[in-house]
PDB file of C-alpha atoms in Angstrom:
ATOM      1  CA  MET A   1     -70.099 -11.056  -1.534  1.00  0.00           C
ATOM      2  CA  ASP A   2     -70.009 -10.066  -5.191  1.00  0.00           C
ATOM      3  CA  ILE A   3     -73.695 -10.454  -6.282  1.00  0.00           C
ATOM      4  CA  GLY A   4     -74.731 -11.114  -9.758  1.00  0.00           C
ATOM      5  CA  VAL A   5     -73.982 -12.828 -12.972  1.00  0.00           C
ATOM      6  CA  SER A   6     -70.253 -13.400 -13.847  1.00  0.00           C
ATOM      7  CA  SER A   7     -68.723 -11.955 -17.095  1.00  0.00           C
ATOM      8  CA  MET A   8     -67.765 -15.256 -18.150  1.00  0.00           C
ATOM      9  CA  GLN A   9     -71.601 -16.493 -17.986  1.00  0.00           C
ATOM     10  CA  LEU A  10     -72.691 -13.367 -19.776  1.00  0.00           C
ATOM     11  CA  ASP A  11     -70.144 -13.801 -22.538  1.00  0.00           C
ATOM     12  CA  GLN A  12     -71.041 -17.504 -23.337  1.00  0.00           C
ATOM     13  CA  ALA A  13     -73.784 -17.176 -25.793  1.00  0.00           C
ATOM     14  CA  GLU A  14     -74.806 -20.862 -25.176  1.00  0.00           C
ATOM     15  CA  ARG A  15     -75.765 -20.045 -21.601  1.00  0.00           C
ATOM     16  CA  GLY A  16     -78.517 -17.717 -22.693  1.00  0.00           C
ATOM     17  CA  PHE A  17     -78.060 -14.850 -20.409  1.00  0.00           C
ATOM     18  CA  SER A  18     -77.630 -12.157 -22.785  1.00  0.00           C
ATOM     19  CA  PHE A  19     -79.152 -10.885 -25.908  1.00  0.00           C
ATOM     20  CA  GLN A  20     -75.907  -9.647 -27.271  1.00  0.00           C
ATOM     21  CA  SER A  21     -75.250 -12.787 -29.031  1.00  0.00           C
ATOM     22  CA  ASP A  22     -77.900 -15.274 -30.209  1.00  0.00           C
ATOM     23  CA  GLY A  23     -78.242 -18.412 -28.051  1.00  0.00           C
ATOM     24  CA  PRO A  24     -80.654 -20.785 -26.455  1.00  0.00           C
ATOM     25  CA  LEU A  25     -82.923 -19.169 -24.115  1.00  0.00           C
ATOM     26  CA  ASP A  26     -81.580 -20.800 -20.762  1.00  0.00           C
ATOM     27  CA  MET A  27     -80.324 -18.496 -18.006  1.00  0.00           C
ATOM     28  CA  ARG A  28     -79.852 -21.147 -15.495  1.00  0.00           C
ATOM     29  CA  MET A  29     -76.831 -20.753 -13.397  1.00  0.00           C
ATOM     30  CA  SER A  30     -76.871 -24.382 -12.158  1.00  0.00           C
ATOM     31  CA  GLN A  31     -78.158 -25.605 -15.564  1.00  0.00           C
ATOM     32  CA  GLU A  32     -80.682 -27.658 -13.576  1.00  0.00           C
ATOM     33  CA  GLY A  33     -84.507 -26.951 -13.131  1.00  0.00           C
ATOM     34  CA  GLU A  34     -86.765 -24.579 -15.153  1.00  0.00           C
ATOM     35  CA  SER A  35     -85.133 -22.762 -17.816  1.00  0.00           C
ATOM     36  CA  ALA A  36     -86.051 -19.214 -19.220  1.00  0.00           C
ATOM     37  CA  ALA A  37     -87.698 -20.936 -22.250  1.00  0.00           C
ATOM     38  CA  ASP A  38     -89.656 -23.122 -19.875  1.00  0.00           C
ATOM     39  CA  PHE A  39     -90.897 -20.048 -18.066  1.00  0.00           C
ATOM     40  CA  VAL A  40     -91.801 -17.785 -21.152  1.00  0.00           C
ATOM     41  CA  ASN A  41     -93.433 -20.700 -22.956  1.00  0.00           C
ATOM     42  CA  GLU A  42     -95.531 -22.291 -20.164  1.00  0.00           C
ATOM     43  CA  ALA A  43     -96.265 -19.410 -17.493  1.00  0.00           C
ATOM     44  CA  ASP A  44     -99.543 -17.593 -17.837  1.00  0.00           C
ATOM     45  CA  GLU A  45     -99.588 -14.039 -19.051  1.00  0.00           C
ATOM     46  CA  GLY A  46    -100.334 -12.628 -15.562  1.00  0.00           C
ATOM     47  CA  ARG A  47     -97.575 -14.648 -13.998  1.00  0.00           C
ATOM     48  CA  ILE A  48     -94.991 -13.375 -16.749  1.00  0.00           C
ATOM     49  CA  ALA A  49     -96.352  -9.617 -15.986  1.00  0.00           C
ATOM     50  CA  ASP A  50     -95.807 -10.195 -12.429  1.00  0.00           C
ATOM     51  CA  VAL A  51     -92.166 -11.374 -12.838  1.00  0.00           C
ATOM     52  CA  LEU A  52     -91.467  -8.463 -15.166  1.00  0.00           C
ATOM     53  CA  LYS A  53     -92.730  -5.868 -12.990  1.00  0.00           C
ATOM     54  CA  THR A  54     -91.368  -7.178  -9.640  1.00  0.00           C
ATOM     55  CA  TYR A  55     -87.945  -8.178 -10.612  1.00  0.00           C
ATOM     56  CA  GLY A  56     -87.250  -6.048 -13.858  1.00  0.00           C
ATOM     57  CA  GLU A  57     -89.234  -2.957 -12.609  1.00  0.00           C
ATOM     58  CA  GLU A  58     -90.644  -2.904 -16.165  1.00  0.00           C
ATOM     59  CA  PRO A  59     -93.217  -0.157 -16.272  1.00  0.00           C
ATOM     60  CA  ARG A  60     -94.932  -1.762 -19.195  1.00  0.00           C
ATOM     61  CA  ALA A  61     -94.866  -5.456 -18.082  1.00  0.00           C
ATOM     62  CA  LYS A  62     -98.471  -6.209 -19.151  1.00  0.00           C
ATOM     63  CA  ARG A  63     -97.803  -5.159 -22.685  1.00  0.00           C
ATOM     64  CA  VAL A  64     -94.500  -7.185 -22.847  1.00  0.00           C
ATOM     65  CA  ALA A  65     -96.160 -10.171 -21.141  1.00  0.00           C
ATOM     66  CA  ARG A  66     -98.969 -10.265 -23.795  1.00  0.00           C
ATOM     67  CA  ALA A  67     -96.560 -10.007 -26.718  1.00  0.00           C
ATOM     68  CA  ILE A  68     -94.495 -12.964 -25.291  1.00  0.00           C
ATOM     69  CA  VAL A  69     -97.494 -15.160 -25.004  1.00  0.00           C
ATOM     70  CA  ALA A  70     -98.665 -14.076 -28.570  1.00  0.00           C
ATOM     71  CA  ALA A  71     -95.248 -15.065 -29.957  1.00  0.00           C
ATOM     72  CA  ARG A  72     -94.787 -18.451 -28.521  1.00  0.00           C
ATOM     73  CA  PRO A  73     -92.962 -20.701 -28.823  1.00  0.00           C
ATOM     74  CA  ILE A  74     -89.751 -18.613 -28.063  1.00  0.00           C
ATOM     75  CA  THR A  75     -86.436 -20.757 -27.722  1.00  0.00           C
ATOM     76  CA  ARG A  76     -83.749 -18.274 -28.506  1.00  0.00           C
ATOM     77  CA  THR A  77     -82.415 -15.083 -26.978  1.00  0.00           C
ATOM     78  CA  SER A  78     -82.656 -13.213 -30.120  1.00  0.00           C
ATOM     79  CA  GLU A  79     -86.303 -14.051 -30.456  1.00  0.00           C
ATOM     80  CA  LEU A  80     -87.124 -12.803 -27.033  1.00  0.00           C
ATOM     81  CA  ALA A  81     -85.351  -9.724 -27.553  1.00  0.00           C
ATOM     82  CA  HIS A  82     -87.094  -9.048 -30.908  1.00  0.00           C
ATOM     83  CA  VAL A  83     -90.438  -9.549 -29.190  1.00  0.00           C
ATOM     84  CA  VAL A  84     -89.770  -7.107 -26.393  1.00  0.00           C
ATOM     85  CA  ARG A  85     -88.284  -4.520 -28.716  1.00  0.00           C
ATOM     86  CA  ARG A  86     -91.186  -4.706 -31.121  1.00  0.00           C
ATOM     87  CA  ALA A  87     -93.798  -4.435 -28.085  1.00  0.00           C
ATOM     88  CA  LEU A  88     -92.103  -1.415 -26.501  1.00  0.00           C
ATOM     89  CA  GLY A  89     -90.635   0.343 -29.476  1.00  0.00           C
ATOM     90  CA  TYR A  90     -86.753   0.317 -30.059  1.00  0.00           C
ATOM     91  CA  LYS A  91     -84.488   2.844 -31.914  1.00  0.00           C
ATOM     92  CA  PRO A  92     -80.745   1.944 -32.645  1.00  0.00           C
ATOM     93  CA  HIS A  93     -79.661   5.299 -31.058  1.00  0.00           C
ATOM     94  CA  ASP A  94     -81.661   4.423 -27.773  1.00  0.00           C
ATOM     95  CA  LYS A  95     -79.226   4.521 -24.752  1.00  0.00           C
ATOM     96  CA  LYS A  96     -80.758   1.317 -23.334  1.00  0.00           C
ATOM     97  CA  ASP A  97     -82.180  -1.658 -24.982  1.00  0.00           C
ATOM     98  CA  PRO A  98     -85.723  -2.151 -23.897  1.00  0.00           C
ATOM     99  CA  ALA A  99     -85.093  -5.852 -23.630  1.00  0.00           C
ATOM    100  CA  THR A 100     -82.736  -5.377 -20.626  1.00  0.00           C
ATOM    101  CA  ARG A 101     -85.388  -5.218 -18.082  1.00  0.00           C
ATOM    102  CA  THR A 102     -87.054  -8.246 -19.184  1.00  0.00           C
ATOM    103  CA  PHE A 103     -83.964 -10.349 -19.468  1.00  0.00           C
ATOM    104  CA  GLN A 104     -82.954  -9.237 -15.905  1.00  0.00           C
ATOM    105  CA  ALA A 105     -86.420 -10.131 -14.512  1.00  0.00           C
ATOM    106  CA  ILE A 106     -86.459 -13.695 -16.063  1.00  0.00           C
ATOM    107  CA  ARG A 107     -82.788 -14.382 -14.890  1.00  0.00           C
ATOM    108  CA  ILE A 108     -83.735 -13.281 -11.226  1.00  0.00           C
ATOM    109  CA  HIS A 109     -86.699 -15.320 -11.208  1.00  0.00           C
ATOM    110  CA  ILE A 110     -85.308 -18.538 -12.635  1.00  0.00           C
ATOM    111  CA  ASN A 111     -82.274 -18.483 -10.363  1.00  0.00           C
ATOM    112  CA  ARG A 112     -84.089 -17.133  -7.137  1.00  0.00           C
ATOM    113  CA  GLU A 113     -81.382 -14.451  -6.880  1.00  0.00           C
ATOM    114  CA  LEU A 114     -83.006 -12.284  -4.207  1.00  0.00           C
ATOM    115  CA  GLY A 115     -83.667 -15.381  -2.040  1.00  0.00           C
ATOM    116  CA  GLU A 116     -80.130 -16.507  -2.502  1.00  0.00           C
ATOM    117  CA  LEU A 117     -78.966 -13.109  -1.420  1.00  0.00           C
ATOM    118  CA  ALA A 118     -81.044 -13.149   1.706  1.00  0.00           C
ATOM    119  CA  ASP A 119     -79.684 -16.647   2.678  1.00  0.00           C
ATOM    120  CA  GLY A 120     -76.267 -15.274   2.043  1.00  0.00           C
ATOM    121  CA  LEU A 121     -76.691 -12.235   4.227  1.00  0.00           C
ATOM    122  CA  ALA A 122     -77.944 -14.327   7.068  1.00  0.00           C
ATOM    123  CA  ALA A 123     -75.163 -16.975   6.577  1.00  0.00           C
ATOM    124  CA  ALA A 124     -72.512 -14.095   6.864  1.00  0.00           C
ATOM    125  CA  GLU A 125     -74.071 -12.734   9.987  1.00  0.00           C
ATOM    126  CA  ARG A 126     -73.706 -16.270  11.625  1.00  0.00           C
ATOM    127  CA  VAL A 127     -70.216 -17.036  10.579  1.00  0.00           C
ATOM    128  CA  LEU A 128     -68.530 -13.707  10.873  1.00  0.00           C
ATOM    129  CA  ALA A 129     -66.515 -13.183  14.176  1.00  0.00           C
ATOM    130  CA  PRO A 130     -66.631 -10.005  16.243  1.00  0.00           C
ATOM    131  CA  GLY A 131     -64.931  -7.163  14.374  1.00  0.00           C
ATOM    132  CA  GLY A 132     -65.293  -9.076  11.016  1.00  0.00           C
ATOM    133  CA  ARG A 133     -66.097  -7.247   7.907  1.00  0.00           C
ATOM    134  CA  LEU A 134     -68.980  -7.747   5.656  1.00  0.00           C
ATOM    135  CA  ALA A 135     -68.492  -6.130   2.024  1.00  0.00           C
ATOM    136  CA  VAL A 136     -71.266  -6.549  -0.537  1.00  0.00           C
ATOM    137  CA  VAL A 137     -71.274  -5.358  -4.058  1.00  0.00           C
ATOM    138  CA  THR A 138     -74.622  -5.361  -5.775  1.00  0.00           C
ATOM    139  CA  PHE A 139     -75.595  -4.433  -9.533  1.00  0.00           C
ATOM    140  CA  HIS A 140     -79.175  -3.402  -9.366  1.00  0.00           C
ATOM    141  CA  SER A 141     -81.689  -1.527  -7.215  1.00  0.00           C
ATOM    142  CA  LEU A 142     -83.476  -4.506  -5.709  1.00  0.00           C
ATOM    143  CA  GLU A 143     -80.376  -6.217  -4.571  1.00  0.00           C
ATOM    144  CA  ASP A 144     -79.010  -2.914  -3.123  1.00  0.00           C
ATOM    145  CA  ARG A 145     -82.176  -2.141  -1.416  1.00  0.00           C
ATOM    146  CA  MET A 146     -82.328  -5.467   0.326  1.00  0.00           C
ATOM    147  CA  VAL A 147     -78.600  -5.243   1.479  1.00  0.00           C
ATOM    148  CA  LYS A 148     -79.222  -1.659   2.669  1.00  0.00           C
ATOM    149  CA  ARG A 149     -82.243  -2.670   4.930  1.00  0.00           C
ATOM    150  CA  PHE A 150     -80.480  -5.733   6.086  1.00  0.00           C
ATOM    151  CA  LEU A 151     -77.610  -3.576   7.318  1.00  0.00           C
ATOM    152  CA  ARG A 152     -79.863  -0.817   8.769  1.00  0.00           C
ATOM    153  CA  GLU A 153     -82.048  -3.356  10.746  1.00  0.00           C
ATOM    154  CA  ARG A 154     -79.280  -5.348  11.968  1.00  0.00           C
ATOM    155  CA  SER A 155     -77.377  -2.242  13.188  1.00  0.00           C
ATOM    156  CA  GLY A 156     -80.441  -1.120  15.220  1.00  0.00           C
ATOM    157  CA  GLY A 157     -82.057   1.386  12.644  1.00  0.00           C
ATOM    158  CA  LEU A 158     -85.717   1.039  12.503  1.00  0.00           C
ATOM    159  CA  PRO A 159     -88.420   2.459  10.230  1.00  0.00           C
ATOM    160  CA  SER A 160     -89.478   5.898  11.765  1.00  0.00           C
ATOM    161  CA  GLY A 161     -93.104   5.347  11.652  1.00  0.00           C
ATOM    162  CA  SER A 162     -95.543   7.784  12.796  1.00  0.00           C
ATOM    163  CA  ARG A 163     -94.465  10.588  15.404  1.00  0.00           C
ATOM    164  CA  HIS A 164     -97.992   9.871  17.136  1.00  0.00           C
ATOM    165  CA  LEU A 165     -97.056   6.186  17.888  1.00  0.00           C
ATOM    166  CA  PRO A 166     -94.652   4.960  20.681  1.00  0.00           C
ATOM    167  CA  GLU A 167     -91.150   4.096  19.437  1.00  0.00           C
ATOM    168  CA  VAL A 168     -90.617   0.587  18.332  1.00  0.00           C
ATOM    169  CA  ALA A 169     -88.010  -1.267  20.330  1.00  0.00           C
ATOM    170  CA  ALA A 170     -85.410  -3.343  18.604  1.00  0.00           C
ATOM    171  CA  LYS A 171     -86.034  -7.222  18.835  1.00  0.00           C
ATOM    172  CA  HIS A 172     -82.427  -8.048  19.221  1.00  0.00           C
ATOM    173  CA  ALA A 173     -79.199  -6.418  20.018  1.00  0.00           C
ATOM    174  CA  PRO A 174     -77.436  -4.891  16.979  1.00  0.00           C
ATOM    175  CA  SER A 175     -75.388  -7.559  15.143  1.00  0.00           C
ATOM    176  CA  PHE A 176     -73.456  -4.982  12.886  1.00  0.00           C
ATOM    177  CA  GLU A 177     -71.980  -1.649  13.304  1.00  0.00           C
ATOM    178  CA  GLN A 178     -70.282   0.958  11.381  1.00  0.00           C
ATOM    179  CA  VAL A 179     -72.546   0.615   8.603  1.00  0.00           C
ATOM    180  CA  GLY A 180     -70.931   2.405   5.469  1.00  0.00           C
ATOM    181  CA  ARG A 181     -72.709   4.609   2.933  1.00  0.00           C
ATOM    182  CA  GLY A 182     -73.108   2.981  -0.626  1.00  0.00           C
ATOM    183  CA  VAL A 183     -69.926   3.489  -2.692  1.00  0.00           C
ATOM    184  CA  ARG A 184     -70.319   3.770  -6.483  1.00  0.00           C
ATOM    185  CA  ALA A 185     -67.465   3.116  -9.172  1.00  0.00           C
ATOM    186  CA  SER A 186     -65.444   6.107 -10.197  1.00  0.00           C
ATOM    187  CA  ASP A 187     -65.392   7.372 -13.772  1.00  0.00           C
ATOM    188  CA  ASP A 188     -62.005   5.888 -14.147  1.00  0.00           C
ATOM    189  CA  GLU A 189     -63.222   2.555 -13.020  1.00  0.00           C
ATOM    190  CA  ILE A 190     -66.138   2.591 -15.294  1.00  0.00           C
ATOM    191  CA  ALA A 191     -63.871   3.456 -18.100  1.00  0.00           C
ATOM    192  CA  ARG A 192     -61.633   0.458 -17.372  1.00  0.00           C
ATOM    193  CA  ASN A 193     -64.767  -1.873 -16.763  1.00  0.00           C
ATOM    194  CA  PRO A 194     -68.042  -0.535 -18.112  1.00  0.00           C
ATOM    195  CA  ARG A 195     -69.988  -3.266 -16.263  1.00  0.00           C
ATOM    196  CA  ALA A 196     -69.133  -1.543 -12.973  1.00  0.00           C
ATOM    197  CA  ARG A 197     -71.356   1.328 -13.704  1.00  0.00           C
ATOM    198  CA  SER A 198     -74.350  -0.106 -11.790  1.00  0.00           C
ATOM    199  CA  ALA A 199     -72.152  -1.527  -8.896  1.00  0.00           C
ATOM    200  CA  THR A 200     -72.828  -0.470  -5.414  1.00  0.00           C
ATOM    201  CA  LEU A 201     -70.624  -1.434  -2.487  1.00  0.00           C
ATOM    202  CA  ARG A 202     -71.804  -1.520   1.013  1.00  0.00           C
ATOM    203  CA  THR A 203     -69.844  -2.387   4.110  1.00  0.00           C
ATOM    204  CA  ALA A 204     -70.317  -3.020   7.842  1.00  0.00           C
ATOM    205  CA  ARG A 205     -68.602  -4.571  10.892  1.00  0.00           C
ATOM    206  CA  ARG A 206     -69.881  -7.478  13.120  1.00  0.00           C
ATOM    207  CA  THR A 207     -70.481  -6.942  16.729  1.00  0.00           C
ATOM    208  CA  GLY A 208     -70.435  -9.338  19.533  1.00  0.00           C
ATOM    209  CA  ALA A 209     -74.063  -9.878  19.600  1.00  0.00           C
ATOM    210  CA  ALA A 210     -75.740 -13.154  18.475  1.00  0.00           C
ATOM    211  CA  ALA A 211     -76.992 -13.467  14.975  1.00  0.00           C
ATOM    212  CA  TRP A 212     -80.762 -12.554  14.572  1.00  0.00           C
ATOM    213  CA  PRO A 213     -82.961 -15.825  14.160  1.00  0.00           C
ATOM    214  CA  GLU A 214     -84.955 -14.172  11.281  1.00  0.00           C
ATOM    215  CA  THR A 215     -83.682 -14.435   7.722  1.00  0.00           C
ATOM    216  CA  PRO A 216     -84.134 -11.137   5.887  1.00  0.00           C
ATOM    217  CA  GLY A 217     -87.180 -11.277   3.596  1.00  0.00           C
ATOM    218  CA  THR A 218     -87.935  -9.493   0.409  1.00  0.00           C
ATOM    219  CA  GLU A 219     -91.394  -8.221   1.378  1.00  0.00           C
ATOM    220  CA  GLY A 220     -91.519  -4.418   0.905  1.00  0.00           C
ATOM    221  CA  LEU A 221     -88.635  -4.080  -1.461  1.00  0.00           C
ATOM    222  CA  LEU A 222     -90.461  -5.066  -4.656  1.00  0.00           C
TER     223      LEU A 222
END
């Protein structure tokens, strides 16, 4: 599983995923349903702030949301980027553009990306034969956290909890084993492909146990 937006989508300005080139504020992978422009122009300030904080881990989400509401209507990627930069302050020599978190958050929300990942992990657990390998490449901390917790739980690992309470027994037999540590791209790979700098690979092997009936959730991750 290779999670995230494809380079082809990012590089097409008309898809509206990136602020590197001006384009319509769209961001829909399926090109159906609510667009990013619909969201920033119709959602209330509190809802926008929640999305920016939850999916973009933006520490000044309320300030950005207030600026977005004040600048409506916003229909272009360049317009949204300008609003965020002005709200947070931006200097050309800054390592990271302050608009990055806002664009990530809105994209994740519009496309239900964490929900799709949860569905995909559950589907992989169902279809893999005993001994089959699951490999997942994620590109930001929320995705990686979800995969890490899924593999920990499905391999029998449980939160430690309090030492004063009885141990919590696993609900089901482990459906995965040989869970690998997260692997990051090497300096050489990043030099060849800068977009690999945020990638993390996690792997595990399917056991012969039945798939768990629960679909992995996002609670506790955000």
